[in-house]
mmCIF file of C-alpha atoms in Angstrom:
data_model
loop_
_atom_site.group_PDB
_atom_site.id
_atom_site.type_symbol
_atom_site.label_atom_id
_atom_site.label_comp_id
_atom_site.label_asym_id
_atom_site.label_seq_id
_atom_site.Cartn_x
_atom_site.Cartn_y
_atom_site.Cartn_z
ATOM 1 C CA UNK R 1 0.000 0.000 0.000
ATOM 2 C CA UNK R 2 1.469 3.324 -1.055
ATOM 3 C CA UNK R 3 1.841 6.199 1.390
ATOM 4 C CA UNK R 4 0.761 9.533 -0.069
ATOM 5 C CA UNK R 5 1.599 13.107 0.906
ATOM 6 C CA UNK R 6 -0.187 16.130 -0.522
ATOM 7 C CA UNK R 7 2.216 19.057 -1.013
ATOM 8 C CA UNK R 8 1.322 22.671 -1.765
ATOM 9 C CA UNK R 9 3.500 25.405 -3.335
ATOM 10 C CA UNK R 10 4.275 28.852 -1.973
ATOM 11 C CA UNK R 11 5.120 32.336 -3.192
ATOM 12 C CA UNK R 12 6.980 32.343 -6.500
ATOM 13 C CA UNK R 13 4.767 29.670 -8.075
ATOM 14 C CA UNK R 14 2.191 32.198 -9.319
ATOM 15 C CA UNK R 15 1.490 32.924 -13.002
ATOM 16 C CA UNK R 16 -1.303 34.733 -14.799
ATOM 17 C CA UNK R 17 -3.968 32.313 -16.001
ATOM 18 C CA UNK R 18 -3.516 29.906 -13.123
ATOM 19 C CA UNK R 19 -6.595 27.980 -12.041
ATOM 20 C CA UNK R 20 -8.725 28.905 -15.055
ATOM 21 C CA UNK R 21 -8.840 25.337 -16.388
ATOM 22 C CA UNK R 22 -9.933 24.071 -12.968
ATOM 23 C CA UNK R 23 -12.606 26.786 -12.720
ATOM 24 C CA UNK R 24 -14.013 25.991 -16.167
ATOM 25 C CA UNK R 25 -14.077 22.206 -15.806
ATOM 26 C CA UNK R 26 -14.874 21.321 -12.190
ATOM 27 C CA UNK R 27 -17.831 22.549 -10.141
ATOM 28 C CA UNK R 28 -15.970 21.944 -6.872
ATOM 29 C CA UNK R 29 -13.081 24.148 -8.021
ATOM 30 C CA UNK R 30 -15.442 26.841 -9.274
ATOM 31 C CA UNK R 31 -17.082 26.904 -5.846
ATOM 32 C CA UNK R 32 -13.694 27.536 -4.213
ATOM 33 C CA UNK R 33 -12.986 30.543 -6.439
ATOM 34 C CA UNK R 34 -16.476 31.944 -5.855
ATOM 35 C CA UNK R 35 -16.044 31.539 -2.106
ATOM 36 C CA UNK R 36 -12.665 33.315 -2.189
ATOM 37 C CA UNK R 37 -14.165 36.252 -4.092
ATOM 38 C CA UNK R 38 -17.018 36.468 -1.596
ATOM 39 C CA UNK R 39 -15.074 36.042 1.667
ATOM 40 C CA UNK R 40 -12.171 38.342 0.725
ATOM 41 C CA UNK R 41 -14.386 40.891 -1.027
ATOM 42 C CA UNK R 42 -12.051 41.146 -4.020
ATOM 43 C CA UNK R 43 -11.861 39.334 -7.331
ATOM 44 C CA UNK R 44 -9.351 36.618 -6.533
ATOM 45 C CA UNK R 45 -10.635 34.827 -9.640
ATOM 46 C CA UNK R 46 -9.889 37.730 -11.952
ATOM 47 C CA UNK R 47 -6.415 38.195 -10.473
ATOM 48 C CA UNK R 48 -5.626 34.516 -11.035
ATOM 49 C CA UNK R 49 -7.082 34.306 -14.530
ATOM 50 C CA UNK R 50 -6.200 37.738 -15.947
ATOM 51 C CA UNK R 51 -3.488 39.223 -13.724
ATOM 52 C CA UNK R 52 -1.847 41.513 -14.595
ATOM 53 C CA UNK R 53 1.458 39.993 -13.510
ATOM 54 C CA UNK R 54 2.438 43.040 -11.459
ATOM 55 C CA UNK R 55 -0.758 42.830 -9.406
ATOM 56 C CA UNK R 56 -0.390 39.079 -8.963
ATOM 57 C CA UNK R 57 3.175 39.505 -7.672
ATOM 58 C CA UNK R 58 2.067 41.777 -4.821
ATOM 59 C CA UNK R 59 2.219 39.845 -1.552
ATOM 60 C CA UNK R 60 -1.271 40.990 -0.559
ATOM 61 C CA UNK R 61 -2.618 39.263 -3.687
ATOM 62 C CA UNK R 62 -0.152 36.429 -4.265
ATOM 63 C CA UNK R 63 -0.882 34.574 -1.059
ATOM 64 C CA UNK R 64 -4.666 34.449 -1.338
ATOM 65 C CA UNK R 65 -4.488 33.628 -5.050
ATOM 66 C CA UNK R 66 -2.066 30.727 -4.669
ATOM 67 C CA UNK R 67 -4.041 29.357 -1.722
ATOM 68 C CA UNK R 68 -7.259 29.493 -3.749
ATOM 69 C CA UNK R 69 -5.723 27.684 -6.719
ATOM 70 C CA UNK R 70 -4.247 24.964 -4.490
ATOM 71 C CA UNK R 71 -7.520 24.343 -2.672
ATOM 72 C CA UNK R 72 -9.398 24.365 -5.997
ATOM 73 C CA UNK R 73 -6.983 21.694 -7.270
ATOM 74 C CA UNK R 74 -7.516 19.662 -4.106
ATOM 75 C CA UNK R 75 -11.300 19.848 -4.377
ATOM 76 C CA UNK R 76 -11.177 18.908 -8.073
ATOM 77 C CA UNK R 77 -9.058 15.871 -7.192
ATOM 78 C CA UNK R 78 -11.601 14.861 -4.557
ATOM 79 C CA UNK R 79 -14.443 15.349 -7.041
ATOM 80 C CA UNK R 80 -12.959 13.284 -9.870
ATOM 81 C CA UNK R 81 -11.510 10.528 -7.672
ATOM 82 C CA UNK R 82 -14.763 10.416 -5.674
ATOM 83 C CA UNK R 83 -12.706 10.871 -2.539
ATOM 84 C CA UNK R 84 -10.722 7.682 -3.069
ATOM 85 C CA UNK R 85 -7.309 9.368 -3.391
ATOM 86 C CA UNK R 86 -6.442 10.386 0.142
ATOM 87 C CA UNK R 87 -3.307 11.660 1.822
ATOM 88 C CA UNK R 88 -1.531 10.195 4.823
ATOM 89 C CA UNK R 89 0.290 13.496 5.395
ATOM 90 C CA UNK R 90 0.125 17.110 4.210
ATOM 91 C CA UNK R 91 2.875 19.680 3.754
ATOM 92 C CA UNK R 92 3.078 23.147 2.225
ATOM 93 C CA UNK R 93 5.938 25.522 1.410
ATOM 94 C CA UNK R 94 5.551 28.729 3.446
ATOM 95 C CA UNK R 95 2.062 30.049 2.539
ATOM 96 C CA UNK R 96 1.394 26.566 1.095
ATOM 97 C CA UNK R 97 1.240 25.335 4.679
ATOM 98 C CA UNK R 98 -2.215 26.926 4.871
ATOM 99 C CA UNK R 99 -3.451 24.763 1.995
ATOM 100 C CA UNK R 100 -1.979 21.783 3.855
ATOM 101 C CA UNK R 101 -3.859 22.768 7.015
ATOM 102 C CA UNK R 102 -7.065 23.032 4.997
ATOM 103 C CA UNK R 103 -6.438 19.570 3.522
ATOM 104 C CA UNK R 104 -5.988 18.232 7.054
ATOM 105 C CA UNK R 105 -9.193 19.837 8.344
ATOM 106 C CA UNK R 106 -7.434 22.306 10.639
ATOM 107 C CA UNK R 107 -9.538 25.202 9.313
ATOM 108 C CA UNK R 108 -12.558 25.505 7.046
ATOM 109 C CA UNK R 109 -12.395 27.445 3.786
ATOM 110 C CA UNK R 110 -13.722 30.734 5.182
ATOM 111 C CA UNK R 111 -11.222 30.807 8.040
ATOM 112 C CA UNK R 112 -8.241 29.712 5.965
ATOM 113 C CA UNK R 113 -8.949 32.479 3.435
ATOM 114 C CA UNK R 114 -9.235 35.107 6.164
ATOM 115 C CA UNK R 115 -6.066 33.818 7.835
ATOM 116 C CA UNK R 116 -3.926 33.900 4.685
ATOM 117 C CA UNK R 117 -5.133 37.399 3.774
ATOM 118 C CA UNK R 118 -4.349 38.685 7.268
ATOM 119 C CA UNK R 119 -0.912 37.047 7.074
ATOM 120 C CA UNK R 120 -0.231 38.686 3.703
ATOM 121 C CA UNK R 121 -1.431 42.112 4.868
ATOM 122 C CA UNK R 122 0.763 41.998 7.971
ATOM 123 C CA UNK R 123 3.808 40.843 6.007
ATOM 124 C CA UNK R 124 3.372 43.666 3.516
ATOM 125 C CA UNK R 125 2.987 46.126 6.394
ATOM 126 C CA UNK R 126 6.186 44.781 7.973
ATOM 127 C CA UNK R 127 8.036 45.285 4.668
ATOM 128 C CA UNK R 128 6.927 48.892 4.523
ATOM 129 C CA UNK R 129 7.821 49.635 8.138
ATOM 130 C CA UNK R 130 11.175 47.849 8.457
ATOM 131 C CA UNK R 131 14.585 48.420 6.909
ATOM 132 C CA UNK R 132 14.751 47.445 3.215
ATOM 133 C CA UNK R 133 14.937 43.673 2.895
ATOM 134 C CA UNK R 134 16.220 41.265 0.260
ATOM 135 C CA UNK R 135 16.503 37.555 -0.480
ATOM 136 C CA UNK R 136 18.854 35.458 -2.633
ATOM 137 C CA UNK R 137 18.950 31.830 -3.689
ATOM 138 C CA UNK R 138 22.328 30.167 -3.171
ATOM 139 C CA UNK R 139 23.070 27.183 -5.401
ATOM 140 C CA UNK R 140 25.868 24.667 -5.065
ATOM 141 C CA UNK R 141 27.371 25.557 -1.689
ATOM 142 C CA UNK R 142 27.080 23.490 1.466
ATOM 143 C CA UNK R 143 25.186 24.685 4.505
ATOM 144 C CA UNK R 144 28.266 25.029 6.718
ATOM 145 C CA UNK R 145 30.017 27.412 4.316
ATOM 146 C CA UNK R 146 26.811 29.394 3.824
ATOM 147 C CA UNK R 147 26.452 29.857 7.582
ATOM 148 C CA UNK R 148 30.087 30.972 7.838
ATOM 149 C CA UNK R 149 29.507 33.624 5.174
ATOM 150 C CA UNK R 150 26.299 34.793 6.862
ATOM 151 C CA UNK R 151 28.118 35.144 10.179
ATOM 152 C CA UNK R 152 30.677 37.404 8.459
ATOM 153 C CA UNK R 153 27.997 39.359 6.587
ATOM 154 C CA UNK R 154 26.067 40.009 9.797
ATOM 155 C CA UNK R 155 28.491 42.874 10.442
ATOM 156 C CA UNK R 156 26.400 44.749 7.853
ATOM 157 C CA UNK R 157 23.050 43.883 9.443
ATOM 158 C CA UNK R 158 20.527 41.100 9.859
ATOM 159 C CA UNK R 159 20.972 38.113 7.515
ATOM 160 C CA UNK R 160 19.898 34.489 7.955
ATOM 161 C CA UNK R 161 18.639 31.403 6.150
ATOM 162 C CA UNK R 162 15.041 31.651 4.921
ATOM 163 C CA UNK R 163 14.483 28.346 3.096
ATOM 164 C CA UNK R 164 16.230 24.991 3.011
ATOM 165 C CA UNK R 165 14.718 24.194 -0.397
ATOM 166 C CA UNK R 166 16.856 21.222 -1.434
ATOM 167 C CA UNK R 167 20.405 20.054 -0.644
ATOM 168 C CA UNK R 168 21.977 22.345 -3.246
ATOM 169 C CA UNK R 169 19.634 25.328 -2.894
ATOM 170 C CA UNK R 170 19.354 27.483 0.205
ATOM 171 C CA UNK R 171 17.666 30.892 0.253
ATOM 172 C CA UNK R 172 19.033 33.673 2.437
ATOM 173 C CA UNK R 173 17.107 36.665 3.746
ATOM 174 C CA UNK R 174 17.485 39.832 5.783
ATOM 175 C CA UNK R 175 18.440 43.491 5.518
ATOM 176 C CA UNK R 176 19.365 44.419 1.960
ATOM 177 C CA UNK R 177 22.894 45.650 2.762
ATOM 178 C CA UNK R 178 23.727 42.475 4.672
ATOM 179 C CA UNK R 179 22.232 40.187 2.013
ATOM 180 C CA UNK R 180 24.132 42.007 -0.757
ATOM 181 C CA UNK R 181 27.396 41.668 1.182
ATOM 182 C CA UNK R 182 26.643 37.994 1.848
ATOM 183 C CA UNK R 183 26.082 37.488 -1.893
ATOM 184 C CA UNK R 184 29.643 38.618 -2.585
ATOM 185 C CA UNK R 185 31.105 36.462 0.179
ATOM 186 C CA UNK R 186 29.158 33.425 -1.039
ATOM 187 C CA UNK R 187 30.451 33.872 -4.589
ATOM 188 C CA UNK R 188 34.003 34.064 -3.242
ATOM 189 C CA UNK R 189 33.359 30.927 -1.164
ATOM 190 C CA UNK R 190 32.532 28.953 -4.307
ATOM 191 C CA UNK R 191 28.756 29.091 -4.747
ATOM 192 C CA UNK R 192 27.851 27.950 -8.260
ATOM 193 C CA UNK R 193 25.173 30.624 -8.508
ATOM 194 C CA UNK R 194 23.867 33.461 -6.357
ATOM 195 C CA UNK R 195 20.463 34.607 -7.581
ATOM 196 C CA UNK R 196 18.875 37.742 -6.056
ATOM 197 C CA UNK R 197 15.111 37.214 -5.835
ATOM 198 C CA UNK R 198 12.450 39.681 -6.968
ATOM 199 C CA UNK R 199 10.735 40.109 -3.600
ATOM 200 C CA UNK R 200 9.423 43.096 -1.687
ATOM 201 C CA UNK R 201 11.112 42.285 1.611
ATOM 202 C CA UNK R 202 13.214 39.985 3.762
ATOM 203 C CA UNK R 203 10.617 37.274 4.348
ATOM 204 C CA UNK R 204 11.193 34.491 6.893
ATOM 205 C CA UNK R 205 13.540 36.687 8.890
ATOM 206 C CA UNK R 206 13.346 38.773 12.039
ATOM 207 C CA UNK R 207 12.352 41.711 9.806
ATOM 208 C CA UNK R 208 8.940 40.013 9.892
ATOM 209 C CA UNK R 209 8.793 39.909 13.697
ATOM 210 C CA UNK R 210 6.126 42.624 13.911
ATOM 211 C CA UNK R 211 3.947 40.595 11.523
ATOM 212 C CA UNK R 212 4.482 37.479 13.657
ATOM 213 C CA UNK R 213 3.511 39.321 16.819
ATOM 214 C CA UNK R 214 0.343 40.824 15.335
ATOM 215 C CA UNK R 215 -0.636 37.562 13.660
ATOM 216 C CA UNK R 216 -0.370 35.825 17.033
ATOM 217 C CA UNK R 217 -3.173 38.038 18.323
ATOM 218 C CA UNK R 218 -5.268 37.315 15.228
ATOM 219 C CA UNK R 219 -4.774 33.543 15.460
ATOM 220 C CA UNK R 220 -5.994 33.497 19.055
ATOM 221 C CA UNK R 221 -9.545 34.205 17.886
ATOM 222 C CA UNK R 222 -9.526 31.760 14.935
ATOM 223 C CA UNK R 223 -11.498 28.523 14.965
ATOM 224 C CA UNK R 224 -8.742 25.924 14.683
ATOM 225 C CA UNK R 225 -9.270 22.166 14.922
ATOM 226 C CA UNK R 226 -7.030 19.196 15.545
ATOM 227 C CA UNK R 227 -5.740 17.832 12.231
ATOM 228 C CA UNK R 228 -7.327 14.699 10.737
ATOM 229 C CA UNK R 229 -3.966 13.796 9.167
ATOM 230 C CA UNK R 230 -0.564 15.042 10.340
ATOM 231 C CA UNK R 231 0.785 18.270 8.856
ATOM 232 C CA UNK R 232 4.577 18.523 8.694
ATOM 233 C CA UNK R 233 5.189 22.097 9.796
ATOM 234 C CA UNK R 234 7.817 24.382 8.221
ATOM 235 C CA UNK R 235 9.244 25.706 11.481
ATOM 236 C CA UNK R 236 10.519 22.350 12.744
ATOM 237 C CA UNK R 237 9.838 19.637 10.106
ATOM 238 C CA UNK R 238 7.740 17.774 12.686
ATOM 239 C CA UNK R 239 4.348 16.082 12.564
ATOM 240 C CA UNK R 240 1.704 18.407 13.960
ATOM 241 C CA UNK R 241 -1.900 17.530 14.780
ATOM 242 C CA UNK R 242 -2.961 19.539 17.849
ATOM 243 C CA UNK R 243 -4.892 22.778 17.383
ATOM 244 C CA UNK R 244 -2.856 24.559 20.064
ATOM 245 C CA UNK R 245 0.392 23.645 18.311
ATOM 246 C CA UNK R 246 -0.865 25.178 15.061
ATOM 247 C CA UNK R 247 -1.797 28.357 16.933
ATOM 248 C CA UNK R 248 1.789 28.572 18.193
ATOM 249 C CA UNK R 249 3.526 27.658 14.940
ATOM 250 C CA UNK R 250 1.482 29.780 12.515
ATOM 251 C CA UNK R 251 2.846 33.116 13.829
ATOM 252 C CA UNK R 252 6.354 31.662 14.273
ATOM 253 C CA UNK R 253 6.469 30.527 10.649
ATOM 254 C CA UNK R 254 6.330 34.109 9.331
ATOM 255 C CA UNK R 255 9.732 35.021 10.804
ATOM 256 C CA UNK R 256 11.483 31.620 10.939
ATOM 257 C CA UNK R 257 13.232 29.391 8.411
ATOM 258 C CA UNK R 258 11.310 27.004 6.155
ATOM 259 C CA UNK R 259 12.779 23.527 6.737
ATOM 260 C CA UNK R 260 11.579 22.074 3.444
ATOM 261 C CA UNK R 261 14.383 19.611 2.730
ATOM 262 C CA UNK R 262 14.194 18.309 6.279
ATOM 263 C CA UNK R 263 10.389 17.984 6.018
ATOM 264 C CA UNK R 264 10.518 15.924 2.826
ATOM 265 C CA UNK R 265 13.216 13.707 4.339
ATOM 266 C CA UNK R 266 11.006 13.198 7.403
ATOM 267 C CA UNK R 267 8.206 11.978 5.137
ATOM 268 C CA UNK R 268 10.566 9.625 3.308
ATOM 269 C CA UNK R 269 11.588 8.154 6.664
ATOM 270 C CA UNK R 270 7.885 7.621 7.427
ATOM 271 C CA UNK R 271 7.567 5.582 4.242
ATOM 272 C CA UNK R 272 5.992 8.130 1.901
ATOM 273 C CA UNK R 273 6.629 7.018 -1.679
ATOM 274 C CA UNK R 274 4.071 9.148 -3.543
ATOM 275 C CA UNK R 275 3.717 12.927 -3.532
ATOM 276 C CA UNK R 276 0.914 14.890 -5.195
ATOM 277 C CA UNK R 277 1.673 18.580 -5.746
ATOM 278 C CA UNK R 278 -1.587 20.516 -5.747
ATOM 279 C CA UNK R 279 -1.419 24.061 -7.063
ATOM 280 C CA UNK R 280 0.146 26.139 -9.775
ATOM 281 C CA UNK R 281 3.286 24.947 -11.536
ATOM 282 C CA UNK R 282 5.807 22.258 -10.703
ATOM 283 C CA UNK R 283 8.187 24.036 -8.332
ATOM 284 C CA UNK R 284 7.958 21.449 -5.563
ATOM 285 C CA UNK R 285 8.240 18.567 -8.009
ATOM 286 C CA UNK R 286 11.542 20.054 -9.111
ATOM 287 C CA UNK R 287 12.761 20.243 -5.518
ATOM 288 C CA UNK R 288 11.630 16.672 -4.874
ATOM 289 C CA UNK R 289 13.770 15.404 -7.739
ATOM 290 C CA UNK R 290 16.804 16.748 -5.859
ATOM 291 C CA UNK R 291 15.737 15.385 -2.444
ATOM 292 C CA UNK R 292 14.028 12.039 -3.109
ATOM 293 C CA UNK R 293 15.375 8.750 -4.499
ATOM 294 C CA UNK R 294 14.307 7.932 -8.105
ATOM 295 C CA UNK R 295 11.670 5.403 -7.085
ATOM 296 C CA UNK R 296 9.668 8.076 -5.225
ATOM 297 C CA UNK R 297 7.108 9.637 -7.559
ATOM 298 C CA UNK R 298 5.689 13.156 -7.561
ATOM 299 C CA UNK R 299 2.527 13.944 -9.528
ATOM 300 C CA UNK R 300 0.964 17.350 -10.267
ATOM 301 C CA UNK R 301 -2.543 18.760 -10.265
ATOM 302 C CA UNK R 302 -2.839 22.300 -11.642
ATOM 303 C CA UNK R 303 -5.316 21.997 -14.549
ATOM 304 C CA UNK R 304 -7.735 19.516 -16.159
ATOM 305 C CA UNK R 305 -5.043 17.730 -18.157
ATOM 306 C CA UNK R 306 -2.633 17.273 -15.246
ATOM 307 C CA UNK R 307 -5.453 16.121 -12.966
ATOM 308 C CA UNK R 308 -6.594 13.461 -15.425
ATOM 309 C CA UNK R 309 -2.983 12.330 -16.002
ATOM 310 C CA UNK R 310 -2.372 12.063 -12.252
ATOM 311 C CA UNK R 311 -5.514 9.997 -11.656
ATOM 312 C CA UNK R 312 -4.673 7.716 -14.574
ATOM 313 C CA UNK R 313 -1.138 7.180 -13.251
ATOM 314 C CA UNK R 314 -2.347 6.497 -9.721
ATOM 315 C CA UNK R 315 -5.010 4.074 -10.928
ATOM 316 C CA UNK R 316 -2.339 2.213 -12.893
ATOM 317 C CA UNK R 317 -0.404 1.552 -9.702
ATOM 318 C CA UNK R 318 -3.564 0.806 -7.693
ATOM 319 C CA UNK R 319 -3.349 3.702 -5.266
#
């Protein structure tokens, strides 16, 4: 019997036109988009389907749009498989963790939409009120050397690791001056590539502490349930099921590192051999190829064609 994990992408996976195929072909997906438009009192659907790109890239829009597409993909999968394709675990990258919590029954659709919009608003506010932030992806340099360079670059300001994306890709974050200095040190230390990211702030760093603190107050009033399946949380790569633990970790996640590589490895150790990426693009599938052994399969659901292909493949192996 295969063990399945549902995985959900985060910021950076967005593209104009995303979710339109799901909306047009599946009533369950259409209902998700309509609910998002209604609850958030803005046209999430139009932003996803028509953009423009610049609007879709804004944090206050990106997070709710990607969440909506991921949940629409999940509901379409449920609809077409008649609920027979189920996950043993759920995991999401940064904002994708909210889709994972929805999949696990931690929050209903209304609450998860309100939570992700509040998170996005507070993060954008933190960007505007803190020192200028930046992020860079570091490819082909081991973690120890990266940490040594960050320690040296901290003389210029706050800089730390944001994402452990895969063994050869780590994202750094912090104050722009410190990140820029770290970029130079990392190149000198032998990084194959140093790629500055087009972001509006130093996400997953202490520059987001004000957002974390304010979100903690917001989360206190949310209706949060125990998870029906374990969610592997970004802040510690550990199985999480208790409502109170989610209430603690949700604010922490905004200003802490995303332990993605460690989370996927934890699932492999638990016997997961099948991943289904639900949401726009194939970013997480690409990371999985670098983390997982070849026999572990990752499938995608982002439109009608990919959904049908995934179900056909899973039926062929009797999932």
